[in-house]
Coordinates of C-alpha atoms in Angstrom, one line a residue:
Chain T
M242 CA 0.1 0.1 0.2
F243 CA 1.0 3.5 -0.4
I244 CA -0.1 7.3 -0.6
A245 CA -0.5 9.2 -3.4
V246 CA -1.1 12.9 -3.9
D247 CA -1.5 15.0 -6.9
W248 CA -0.7 18.1 -5.4
G249 CA -1.4 21.3 -7.5
T250 CA -0.9 24.7 -6.8
T251 CA -5.3 25.6 -5.4
N252 CA -6.1 22.1 -4.4
R253 CA -5.0 18.8 -3.7
R254 CA -6.1 15.1 -3.8
I255 CA -4.5 12.4 -1.8
Y256 CA -5.4 8.7 -2.2
A257 CA -4.6 5.4 0.0
I258 CA -3.8 2.8 -2.4
D259 CA -3.4 -0.8 -1.8
D260 CA -1.2 -3.6 -3.5
D261 CA -4.0 -3.8 -6.5
G262 CA -4.0 -0.7 -7.3
A263 CA -7.3 -0.1 -5.7
V264 CA -8.2 3.2 -3.8
T265 CA -9.0 2.5 0.0
A266 CA -9.6 5.7 0.9
T267 CA -9.2 9.8 -0.5
L268 CA -9.7 12.6 -0.1
R269 CA -9.6 16.6 -1.7
D270 CA -9.0 19.6 -0.3
D271 CA -7.8 23.5 -1.1
R272 CA -4.1 22.7 1.1
G273 CA -2.6 23.1 -2.7
A274 CA 1.1 24.4 -3.0
T275 CA 0.6 27.8 -2.9
A276 CA -1.2 27.3 0.8
V277 CA 1.4 24.9 2.1
S278 CA 4.7 25.6 3.7
D279 CA 5.6 22.7 6.2
Y280 CA 5.5 19.4 4.0
P281 CA 7.0 17.4 6.8
A282 CA 4.2 17.9 8.4
E283 CA 1.8 17.6 5.5
I284 CA 3.1 14.1 5.3
S285 CA 2.6 13.1 8.7
A286 CA -0.6 14.2 9.2
M287 CA -1.2 12.1 6.1
R288 CA 0.3 8.9 8.1
A289 CA -1.8 9.3 11.0
Q290 CA -4.8 9.3 8.9
F291 CA -3.9 6.4 6.6
G292 CA -1.1 4.6 7.6
D293 CA 2.6 4.7 8.4
L294 CA 3.2 4.2 4.7
P295 CA 5.4 4.8 0.8
V296 CA 4.4 8.6 -0.5
L297 CA 4.3 9.4 -4.0
L298 CA 4.0 12.8 -4.8
A299 CA 2.8 14.4 -8.1
G300 CA 2.4 18.1 -9.9
M301 CA 3.5 21.4 -8.4
V302 CA 4.5 20.0 -5.1
G303 CA 8.3 19.5 -7.1
S304 CA 8.6 22.8 -8.6
N305 CA 9.9 25.8 -7.1
I306 CA 6.8 27.0 -5.4
G307 CA 6.5 23.5 -3.6
W308 CA 8.5 21.4 -1.9
R309 CA 11.5 20.9 -4.0
A310 CA 12.1 22.1 -7.5
V311 CA 12.8 18.4 -9.0
P312 CA 14.8 18.6 -12.1
Y313 CA 12.5 18.0 -15.3
V314 CA 12.9 14.6 -17.2
R315 CA 13.5 15.6 -20.9
A316 CA 11.2 14.0 -23.3
P317 CA 10.6 11.3 -24.8
A318 CA 9.7 10.0 -21.2
G319 CA 7.7 7.1 -20.1
A320 CA 7.0 5.6 -16.9
E321 CA 10.3 3.8 -16.5
A322 CA 12.3 7.3 -17.0
L323 CA 10.0 8.8 -14.1
A324 CA 10.0 6.0 -12.0
G325 CA 14.1 6.0 -12.2
A326 CA 14.5 9.9 -11.7
L327 CA 11.9 10.0 -8.3
A328 CA 13.5 12.6 -5.9
E329 CA 13.4 11.2 -2.4
V330 CA 12.6 14.5 -0.2
A331 CA 12.3 12.8 3.4
P332 CA 12.2 9.2 4.3
G333 CA 10.0 7.1 1.6
V334 CA 8.5 10.4 0.1
F335 CA 9.3 10.6 -3.5
I336 CA 8.4 13.5 -6.1
V337 CA 7.4 12.2 -9.6
P338 CA 9.1 14.8 -11.6
G339 CA 7.9 16.9 -14.3
V340 CA 8.5 16.0 -18.2
S341 CA 10.1 18.7 -20.2
W342 CA 10.7 18.6 -24.1
Q343 CA 12.7 20.9 -26.6
D344 CA 13.3 20.5 -30.0
G345 CA 15.5 23.5 -31.3
D346 CA 14.3 26.7 -30.1
R347 CA 11.0 25.4 -29.3
A348 CA 10.3 24.1 -25.7
D349 CA 7.9 23.3 -23.4
V350 CA 7.0 21.8 -19.6
M351 CA 4.8 19.6 -17.6
R352 CA 4.3 19.1 -13.8
G353 CA 2.1 16.9 -12.9
E354 CA 0.2 15.6 -16.1
E355 CA 2.2 13.2 -17.1
V356 CA 1.5 10.9 -14.6
Q357 CA -2.1 11.2 -16.1
L358 CA -1.0 10.7 -19.7
L359 CA 1.4 7.9 -19.0
G360 CA -1.4 6.5 -17.0
A361 CA -4.0 6.5 -19.4
V362 CA -1.6 4.7 -21.8
A363 CA -0.6 1.9 -18.9
S364 CA -4.4 1.2 -18.3
G365 CA -5.1 0.9 -22.3
A366 CA -7.5 3.5 -22.0
V367 CA -5.8 5.2 -25.1
A368 CA -3.3 3.6 -27.6
G369 CA 0.5 4.0 -27.2
D370 CA 0.9 6.4 -30.0
A371 CA -2.2 8.8 -29.1
L372 CA -3.1 12.4 -29.1
L373 CA -4.0 13.6 -25.7
C374 CA -5.4 16.7 -24.5
Q375 CA -5.7 17.5 -20.8
P376 CA -7.2 20.5 -20.6
G377 CA -7.2 23.4 -17.9
T378 CA -5.9 26.8 -16.8
H379 CA -2.7 25.3 -19.2
C380 CA -4.3 22.7 -21.7
K381 CA -1.1 20.4 -22.4
W382 CA -1.2 18.5 -25.9
V383 CA 0.6 15.6 -25.8
Q384 CA 1.7 13.4 -28.5
M385 CA 2.7 10.2 -27.0
A386 CA 5.0 7.1 -28.9
G387 CA 6.0 4.1 -28.1
G388 CA 3.8 4.7 -24.7
R389 CA 5.6 7.7 -24.1
I390 CA 5.9 11.3 -23.7
A391 CA 7.2 12.4 -27.3
R392 CA 6.4 15.6 -27.4
F393 CA 3.7 18.4 -26.3
T394 CA 2.4 22.2 -26.5
T395 CA 0.8 24.0 -23.7
A396 CA -1.8 26.5 -24.5
M397 CA -2.7 28.9 -21.5
T398 CA -6.5 28.7 -23.0
G399 CA -7.8 28.3 -19.3
E400 CA -5.4 31.3 -18.3
L401 CA -6.3 33.6 -20.7
F402 CA -10.5 33.0 -19.7
A403 CA -9.7 33.8 -16.2
L404 CA -7.8 37.3 -16.9
L405 CA -10.3 38.2 -19.2
R406 CA -13.1 37.5 -16.5
K407 CA -11.6 38.7 -13.9
Q408 CA -10.7 42.4 -15.4
G409 CA -10.6 44.6 -17.8
L410 CA -13.0 45.4 -21.1
L411 CA -14.9 42.5 -21.1
A412 CA -15.1 41.3 -17.3
A413 CA -18.3 43.1 -16.6
Q414 CA -20.2 40.9 -19.5
L415 CA -18.4 37.5 -18.5
G416 CA -20.3 36.8 -15.6
G417 CA -22.6 34.0 -17.0
A418 CA -22.2 30.4 -16.9
V419 CA -20.3 28.6 -19.6
E420 CA -23.1 25.8 -21.1
N421 CA -22.0 24.0 -23.7
G422 CA -24.6 25.4 -26.0
A423 CA -25.3 27.2 -29.5
A424 CA -23.4 30.4 -28.0
F425 CA -20.2 28.2 -27.2
R426 CA -20.4 26.5 -30.6
A427 CA -20.6 29.5 -32.2
G428 CA -17.5 30.9 -30.3
V429 CA -15.7 28.2 -31.3
A430 CA -16.7 28.6 -35.2
E431 CA -15.3 32.1 -34.4
G432 CA -12.3 31.2 -32.8
A433 CA -11.4 28.9 -35.6
R434 CA -10.5 32.2 -37.5
R435 CA -7.7 32.3 -35.0
D436 CA -7.7 36.2 -34.5
L437 CA -8.0 36.6 -30.7
A438 CA -7.5 39.8 -30.1
A439 CA -10.4 40.9 -32.9
S440 CA -12.8 38.3 -31.5
L441 CA -12.6 39.0 -28.3
F442 CA -13.5 42.9 -28.8
A443 CA -16.2 42.0 -31.0
I444 CA -17.8 40.7 -27.6
R445 CA -17.7 44.4 -26.2
A446 CA -18.9 45.8 -29.6
A447 CA -22.0 42.8 -29.8
G448 CA -22.7 43.7 -26.2
V449 CA -23.1 47.4 -26.6
L450 CA -24.7 47.3 -30.1
G451 CA -27.1 44.6 -28.4
L452 CA -26.1 42.1 -30.8
R453 CA -25.8 39.3 -28.1
D454 CA -27.2 38.9 -24.5
D455 CA -24.5 39.3 -22.5
A456 CA -25.8 36.0 -20.9
D457 CA -24.3 34.3 -23.9
A458 CA -21.2 36.2 -23.7
A459 CA -18.9 34.1 -21.1
A460 CA -20.1 30.9 -23.2
H461 CA -19.1 32.7 -26.7
C462 CA -16.0 33.8 -25.2
S463 CA -15.3 30.1 -23.9
G464 CA -15.4 29.2 -27.3
L465 CA -13.4 31.6 -28.9
L466 CA -10.7 30.7 -26.7
I467 CA -11.3 27.0 -27.0
G468 CA -11.9 27.1 -30.5
A469 CA -8.7 28.8 -31.5
D470 CA -6.5 26.4 -28.9
V471 CA -8.3 23.3 -31.1
A472 CA -8.0 24.8 -34.3
A473 CA -4.2 25.2 -33.8
R474 CA -3.8 21.6 -32.8
L475 CA -6.1 20.1 -35.2
A476 CA -4.5 22.0 -37.8
Q477 CA -0.9 19.8 -36.9
A478 CA -2.9 16.7 -36.0
D479 CA -3.7 15.2 -39.1
G480 CA -7.0 13.4 -38.5
Q481 CA -5.9 11.9 -35.4
V482 CA -8.4 11.2 -32.8
V483 CA -7.8 13.3 -29.8
D484 CA -7.9 11.4 -26.4
I485 CA -9.1 13.9 -24.0
L486 CA -8.3 13.4 -20.3
S487 CA -10.7 15.8 -17.9
D488 CA -13.6 15.9 -15.7
P489 CA -16.4 15.9 -17.6
A490 CA -17.4 19.6 -17.8
L491 CA -14.7 20.9 -19.0
G492 CA -13.8 17.6 -21.3
G493 CA -17.0 18.1 -22.8
L494 CA -16.2 21.5 -24.1
Y495 CA -13.2 20.3 -25.6
Q496 CA -14.8 17.5 -27.1
T497 CA -17.5 19.7 -28.8
A498 CA -14.7 22.2 -30.0
V499 CA -12.9 19.1 -31.7
E500 CA -16.5 18.1 -32.9
V501 CA -17.5 21.7 -34.4
L502 CA -14.2 21.7 -36.1
G503 CA -14.4 18.4 -37.9
G504 CA -12.4 16.0 -35.7
T505 CA -13.2 13.3 -33.4
A506 CA -12.5 13.3 -29.6
R507 CA -13.0 10.9 -26.8
L508 CA -13.2 11.2 -23.6
H509 CA -11.4 9.6 -20.2
D510 CA -11.5 10.2 -16.5
S511 CA -8.3 12.0 -15.6
Q512 CA -8.7 11.0 -12.2
T513 CA -8.8 6.8 -13.3
A514 CA -5.8 8.1 -15.4
F515 CA -3.6 9.9 -12.4
L516 CA -4.3 6.4 -10.4
A517 CA -3.0 4.2 -13.4
G518 CA -0.3 6.3 -13.6
I519 CA 1.0 6.6 -10.0
T520 CA 0.1 2.8 -9.6
R521 CA 2.7 2.2 -12.8
I522 CA 4.8 4.5 -11.2
R523 CA 5.0 3.0 -7.8
E524 CA 5.1 -0.7 -9.6
L525 CA 8.6 0.3 -11.4
A526 CA 10.1 2.0 -8.7
Q527 CA 10.4 -0.9 -6.5
Chain X
M53 CA -11.2 80.2 -32.3
F54 CA -12.2 77.0 -30.6
I55 CA -11.2 74.6 -27.8
A56 CA -11.2 71.0 -28.9
V57 CA -10.9 68.1 -26.2
D58 CA -9.4 64.8 -27.0
W59 CA -11.3 63.3 -24.3
G60 CA -10.2 59.8 -23.3
T61 CA -10.5 56.9 -20.6
T62 CA -7.8 57.7 -18.5
N63 CA -6.1 61.3 -19.7
R64 CA -7.2 64.0 -22.3
R65 CA -5.3 66.7 -24.4
I66 CA -7.1 70.5 -24.4
Y67 CA -6.3 72.4 -27.7
A68 CA -7.4 75.9 -28.3
I69 CA -7.6 76.2 -31.9
D70 CA -7.8 79.7 -34.2
D71 CA -9.8 80.0 -37.1
D72 CA -6.7 78.8 -39.6
G73 CA -6.6 75.5 -37.5
A74 CA -3.3 76.6 -36.0
V75 CA -2.9 75.4 -32.0
T76 CA -2.2 78.0 -29.9
A77 CA -2.2 76.7 -26.8
T78 CA -2.2 72.7 -25.4
L79 CA -2.5 71.3 -22.1
R80 CA -2.6 67.3 -22.0
D81 CA -3.3 65.8 -18.3
D82 CA -4.6 62.8 -16.7
R83 CA -8.1 64.2 -16.4
G84 CA -9.7 61.5 -17.9
A85 CA -13.3 60.2 -18.7
T86 CA -12.8 57.7 -15.3
A87 CA -11.7 60.6 -13.2
V88 CA -14.4 63.3 -14.1
S89 CA -17.6 63.4 -12.7
D90 CA -18.6 67.8 -13.1
Y91 CA -18.1 68.1 -16.9
P92 CA -19.7 71.4 -16.7
A93 CA -17.1 72.5 -14.1
E94 CA -14.3 71.2 -16.3
I95 CA -15.7 73.0 -19.2
S96 CA -15.8 76.5 -17.0
A97 CA -11.9 75.5 -16.1
M98 CA -11.5 75.4 -20.2
R99 CA -13.1 78.6 -20.6
A100 CA -11.5 80.6 -17.9
Q101 CA -8.2 79.9 -19.1
F102 CA -8.5 79.8 -23.0
G103 CA -11.5 81.9 -23.5
D104 CA -15.3 81.9 -23.8
L105 CA -14.9 79.6 -26.9
P106 CA -17.2 77.1 -28.6
V107 CA -16.4 73.6 -27.3
L108 CA -15.8 70.4 -29.1
L109 CA -15.4 66.9 -27.2
A110 CA -14.3 64.1 -29.2
G111 CA -13.7 59.8 -27.6
M112 CA -15.0 58.5 -24.1
V113 CA -16.7 61.7 -22.8
G114 CA -19.4 60.6 -25.8
S115 CA -19.8 57.1 -23.7
N116 CA -22.0 56.1 -21.0
I117 CA -18.8 56.2 -18.9
G118 CA -18.1 59.8 -19.9
W119 CA -20.7 63.1 -20.2
R120 CA -23.4 61.5 -22.0
A121 CA -23.7 58.2 -24.3
V122 CA -24.0 60.3 -27.8
P123 CA -25.3 57.9 -30.2
Y124 CA -23.1 56.5 -33.2
V125 CA -23.1 57.2 -36.5
R126 CA -23.1 54.3 -38.6
A127 CA -20.6 53.7 -41.3
P128 CA -20.1 54.1 -43.9
A129 CA -19.5 57.8 -42.2
G130 CA -17.4 60.7 -43.4
A131 CA -16.3 64.1 -41.3
E132 CA -20.1 65.7 -42.8
A133 CA -21.8 63.0 -41.0
L134 CA -20.1 63.2 -38.0
A135 CA -20.9 67.2 -38.2
G136 CA -24.4 67.1 -38.7
A137 CA -24.7 64.3 -35.8
L138 CA -22.8 66.5 -32.9
A139 CA -24.7 66.6 -29.3
E140 CA -24.8 69.5 -27.9
V141 CA -24.7 68.9 -24.4
A142 CA -24.1 72.7 -23.1
P143 CA -24.7 76.0 -24.6
G144 CA -22.0 75.7 -27.4
V145 CA -20.4 72.4 -26.1
F146 CA -20.5 69.7 -28.7
I147 CA -19.5 66.0 -28.7
V148 CA -18.3 64.4 -31.4
P149 CA -20.6 60.8 -32.2
G150 CA -18.4 57.4 -32.6
V151 CA -18.9 55.5 -35.3
S152 CA -20.6 51.9 -35.2
W153 CA -20.1 49.1 -38.0
Q154 CA -22.1 46.5 -38.9
D155 CA -22.7 43.6 -41.5
G156 CA -24.6 40.8 -41.1
D157 CA -23.5 39.4 -37.4
R158 CA -20.2 41.0 -37.8
A159 CA -20.0 44.7 -36.1
D160 CA -17.5 47.0 -34.5
V161 CA -17.9 50.7 -32.6
M162 CA -15.0 53.4 -32.3
R163 CA -15.4 56.3 -29.5
G164 CA -12.8 59.3 -31.0
E165 CA -10.4 58.0 -33.3
E166 CA -12.7 58.8 -35.9
V167 CA -11.7 62.1 -35.3
Q168 CA -7.7 60.9 -36.0
L169 CA -9.0 58.8 -39.6
L170 CA -11.2 61.9 -41.1
G171 CA -8.2 64.2 -40.2
A172 CA -5.8 62.1 -42.2
V173 CA -7.8 62.2 -45.2
A174 CA -8.6 65.9 -44.5
S175 CA -5.4 66.7 -44.3
G176 CA -4.1 65.0 -47.4
A177 CA -1.5 63.1 -45.2
V178 CA -3.3 59.8 -46.5
A179 CA -5.7 58.6 -49.5
G180 CA -9.2 58.6 -49.2
D181 CA -9.1 54.6 -49.6
A182 CA -6.4 53.7 -47.2
L183 CA -5.9 51.4 -44.8
L184 CA -5.5 53.1 -41.5
C185 CA -4.1 51.4 -38.4
Q186 CA -4.6 53.1 -34.9
P187 CA -2.4 51.1 -32.1
G188 CA -3.1 51.1 -28.9
T189 CA -5.2 49.6 -26.2
H190 CA -7.4 48.9 -28.8
C191 CA -5.9 49.0 -32.4
K192 CA -8.4 50.1 -34.9
W193 CA -8.0 48.7 -38.6
V194 CA -10.0 50.9 -40.7
Q195 CA -10.7 50.9 -44.4
M196 CA -11.6 54.1 -45.6
A197 CA -13.4 54.7 -48.9
G198 CA -14.0 57.6 -50.7
G199 CA -12.9 59.5 -47.7
R200 CA -15.0 57.8 -45.6
I201 CA -14.9 55.1 -42.8
A202 CA -16.2 52.2 -44.5
R203 CA -15.6 49.3 -42.3
F204 CA -13.1 48.3 -39.5
T205 CA -11.9 45.7 -36.9
T206 CA -10.4 46.1 -33.4
A207 CA -8.4 44.3 -31.8
M208 CA -7.4 44.6 -27.9
T209 CA -3.7 43.8 -28.5
G210 CA -2.6 46.5 -26.0
E211 CA -5.4 45.6 -23.8
L212 CA -4.0 41.6 -23.8
F213 CA -0.6 43.0 -22.9
A214 CA -1.1 45.0 -20.0
L215 CA -3.4 41.7 -19.1
L216 CA -0.9 39.3 -19.0
R217 CA 1.9 41.9 -17.7
K218 CA -0.4 43.2 -14.6
Q219 CA -1.0 39.5 -13.2
G220 CA -0.9 35.7 -14.1
L221 CA 1.7 33.3 -15.3
L222 CA 4.0 35.3 -17.1
A223 CA 3.6 38.7 -15.1
A224 CA 6.8 38.5 -13.2
Q225 CA 8.5 37.7 -16.7
L226 CA 7.4 40.6 -18.5
G227 CA 8.9 43.4 -16.7
G228 CA 11.7 44.7 -18.9
A229 CA 11.1 47.3 -21.8
V230 CA 10.0 46.8 -25.2
E231 CA 12.6 47.6 -27.4
N232 CA 12.1 47.5 -31.1
G233 CA 15.1 44.8 -31.6
A234 CA 15.6 41.2 -32.4
A235 CA 13.6 39.7 -29.4
F236 CA 10.5 41.9 -30.4
R237 CA 11.2 40.7 -34.5
A238 CA 11.1 36.9 -32.7
G239 CA 7.8 37.6 -31.2
V240 CA 6.3 39.0 -34.7
A241 CA 7.5 36.0 -36.6
E242 CA 6.4 33.3 -33.5
G243 CA 2.8 35.6 -33.7
A244 CA 2.3 35.1 -37.5
R245 CA 1.4 31.8 -36.4
R246 CA -1.1 32.9 -34.5
D247 CA -1.8 30.3 -31.8
L248 CA -1.2 32.7 -28.9
A249 CA -1.9 30.5 -26.2
A250 CA 0.4 28.2 -26.9
S251 CA 3.4 31.3 -28.0
L252 CA 2.1 33.1 -24.5
F253 CA 2.9 29.8 -22.5
A254 CA 6.3 29.2 -24.3
I255 CA 7.2 32.5 -22.5
R256 CA 7.1 30.7 -19.4
A257 CA 8.6 27.7 -20.8
A258 CA 11.7 29.4 -22.4
G259 CA 12.2 31.0 -19.0
V260 CA 12.1 28.4 -16.7
L261 CA 14.3 26.6 -19.0
G262 CA 16.6 29.4 -19.4
L263 CA 16.3 29.5 -23.1
R264 CA 15.5 33.1 -23.3
D265 CA 16.8 36.1 -20.9
D266 CA 13.3 37.4 -19.0
A267 CA 14.7 40.7 -19.8
D268 CA 14.0 40.2 -23.5
A269 CA 10.2 38.6 -22.8
A270 CA 8.0 41.6 -23.0
A271 CA 9.9 42.5 -26.2
H272 CA 8.8 39.1 -27.3
C273 CA 5.6 38.7 -25.6
S274 CA 4.8 42.7 -27.5
G275 CA 6.0 41.0 -30.5
L276 CA 3.4 37.8 -30.1
L277 CA 0.7 40.0 -29.9
I278 CA 1.3 43.0 -32.2
G279 CA 2.5 40.2 -34.8
A280 CA -0.9 37.7 -34.7
D281 CA -2.8 41.0 -35.1
V282 CA -0.9 42.5 -38.2
A283 CA -0.9 39.2 -39.8
A284 CA -4.5 38.5 -39.4
R285 CA -5.0 42.2 -41.5
L286 CA -2.5 41.4 -43.8
A287 CA -4.1 38.3 -44.8
Q288 CA -6.9 40.6 -45.4
A289 CA -5.4 43.6 -46.8
D290 CA -4.3 42.2 -50.4
G291 CA -1.2 44.3 -50.3
Q292 CA -2.6 47.4 -49.4
V293 CA -0.2 49.8 -47.7
V294 CA -0.7 50.3 -43.5
D295 CA -1.3 54.2 -43.0
I296 CA -0.2 53.7 -39.0
L297 CA -1.8 56.9 -36.8
S298 CA 0.3 56.7 -33.9
D299 CA 2.8 58.1 -31.2
P300 CA 6.5 57.2 -32.7
A301 CA 7.2 54.6 -30.2
L302 CA 3.8 52.1 -30.8
G303 CA 3.9 53.3 -34.2
G304 CA 7.4 51.9 -35.0
L305 CA 6.5 48.7 -33.3
Y306 CA 3.3 48.4 -35.9
Q307 CA 5.7 49.4 -38.7
T308 CA 8.2 46.9 -37.9
A309 CA 5.7 44.2 -37.6
V310 CA 4.1 45.1 -40.7
E311 CA 7.4 44.8 -42.8
V312 CA 8.5 41.8 -40.9
L313 CA 5.3 40.3 -42.2
G314 CA 6.5 41.0 -45.6
G315 CA 3.8 44.2 -46.0
T316 CA 4.7 48.1 -46.2
A317 CA 3.5 50.9 -43.8
R318 CA 3.9 54.7 -43.3
L319 CA 3.6 56.6 -40.2
H320 CA 1.5 59.8 -39.3
D321 CA 1.4 61.5 -35.9
S322 CA -1.8 60.7 -34.5
Q323 CA -2.3 64.4 -33.0
T324 CA -1.4 65.9 -36.5
A325 CA -4.3 64.0 -37.7
F326 CA -6.6 64.8 -34.5
L327 CA -6.2 68.1 -35.2
A328 CA -7.0 68.0 -38.9
G329 CA -10.3 66.1 -38.2
I330 CA -11.5 68.4 -35.4
T331 CA -11.2 71.4 -37.5
R332 CA -12.6 70.0 -40.3
I333 CA -15.6 68.7 -38.4
R334 CA -15.9 72.6 -36.8
E335 CA -16.0 74.1 -40.3
L336 CA -18.5 71.6 -41.6
A337 CA -20.6 72.5 -38.6
Q338 CA -20.9 75.9 -38.7

């Protein structure tokens, strides 16, 4: 048995996992990397609750805003490479490294998503050469090859949406819900024109001129940003199916966007993928 | 003689203009629309300083965050149309209306720029069928026809840059100066790929992996945003020269971007254009 933590910036999920890979307990709270300063104390609390077990940590806990900045493993990287590069930060406590990619002057980084991506392959949910999409504040688009993370691109789609909702010209119009409906789909089609600065201002103009109900503006804006993201990826995807690892809400939006733009997408639960990945890494590390 | 005010959101420029169109006095301060609540008092102060003269106001003073929301004049619109639609908000005090454009479900609005645009034509600085670019927080791209504003697109390029510098993932890296140099030009070339969400995250990755000095990140980011904006416009411009109305710094950046992307641009002083425009509107209104 071991404890696994998917330790993000603003929240974390803790799992107690038995030797068959089954989850015996799970806890989700908002003690993300930015809320925690005494990591040994956090580990003690987990062991008090779930048992004096080995602990595997993944995510921003391994960055310079977390417990310790663990060096990236460079792509192509599979579960074996990550298992061989675990950083033992305390007795029996290991941090899974993130993955970097570089090709000439193009480069990208991930920290945390690697576990879900490799888990989706390890569990057989996706093929070893799948095109994976993990949407969120920073959406990861990952080409797998031979079961490894081969290359990837991160689009800060979710963060742009959050910034625009929070302040500036459009903020007052973007308070509505993002429903996966007609306004979202129209936004996707507009986003595929890949002229974000103009399409975003047009939300203001449409509001001022009474051409769109502000209740639909957030959905349209989300469609715009997700549509531009998906359009750029599909242009390079050569007809590949997009395997989306996500929660159902955001995954559904990305799936709709892929379909509006002529592609095919399948949804997979990201939590299941995380568990498969961390279990595989644990197996390989023993 | 009359008083003209280019009254923006965060600052204003006041001009005393004689009957030959020459400026006899000018004052610039930060009493923009958001800082002012007692407009009649502001007018009294101007008249106390420059004389009891007619006053023409342009810009956000004519919006719902200004003195009075003056209805837009719909494109195509020339100086005659604007002169015929001045709103007299107090004895001898007139607000120049903004311009809207609509074509099917596409629409855009401007308030204040119309004076500079029509002035550039009125002064002969640009042709009556010019493609004009007025960069800023909200960059206006305007197709003139027969000396009138025929259609236009607004790109919120400057605002996106400001939002990204202020908070979020990239803010810490974007404190450097935006020099019109190699980092800016490389950003323009990247921006022309029109994949902003990915190109923006790459600034983070490049910083984390030590591939670009953070001192160059702001220039690269500015190039990205301006490059994406210019690329979208040039794709529709059919080889037209871009006539830029701007201050020299921002205008220079846009001119460089146009040239990096294979186009031709000419710079024109926006203040000169404003004066020519407001004088022309004044003439036509008398």
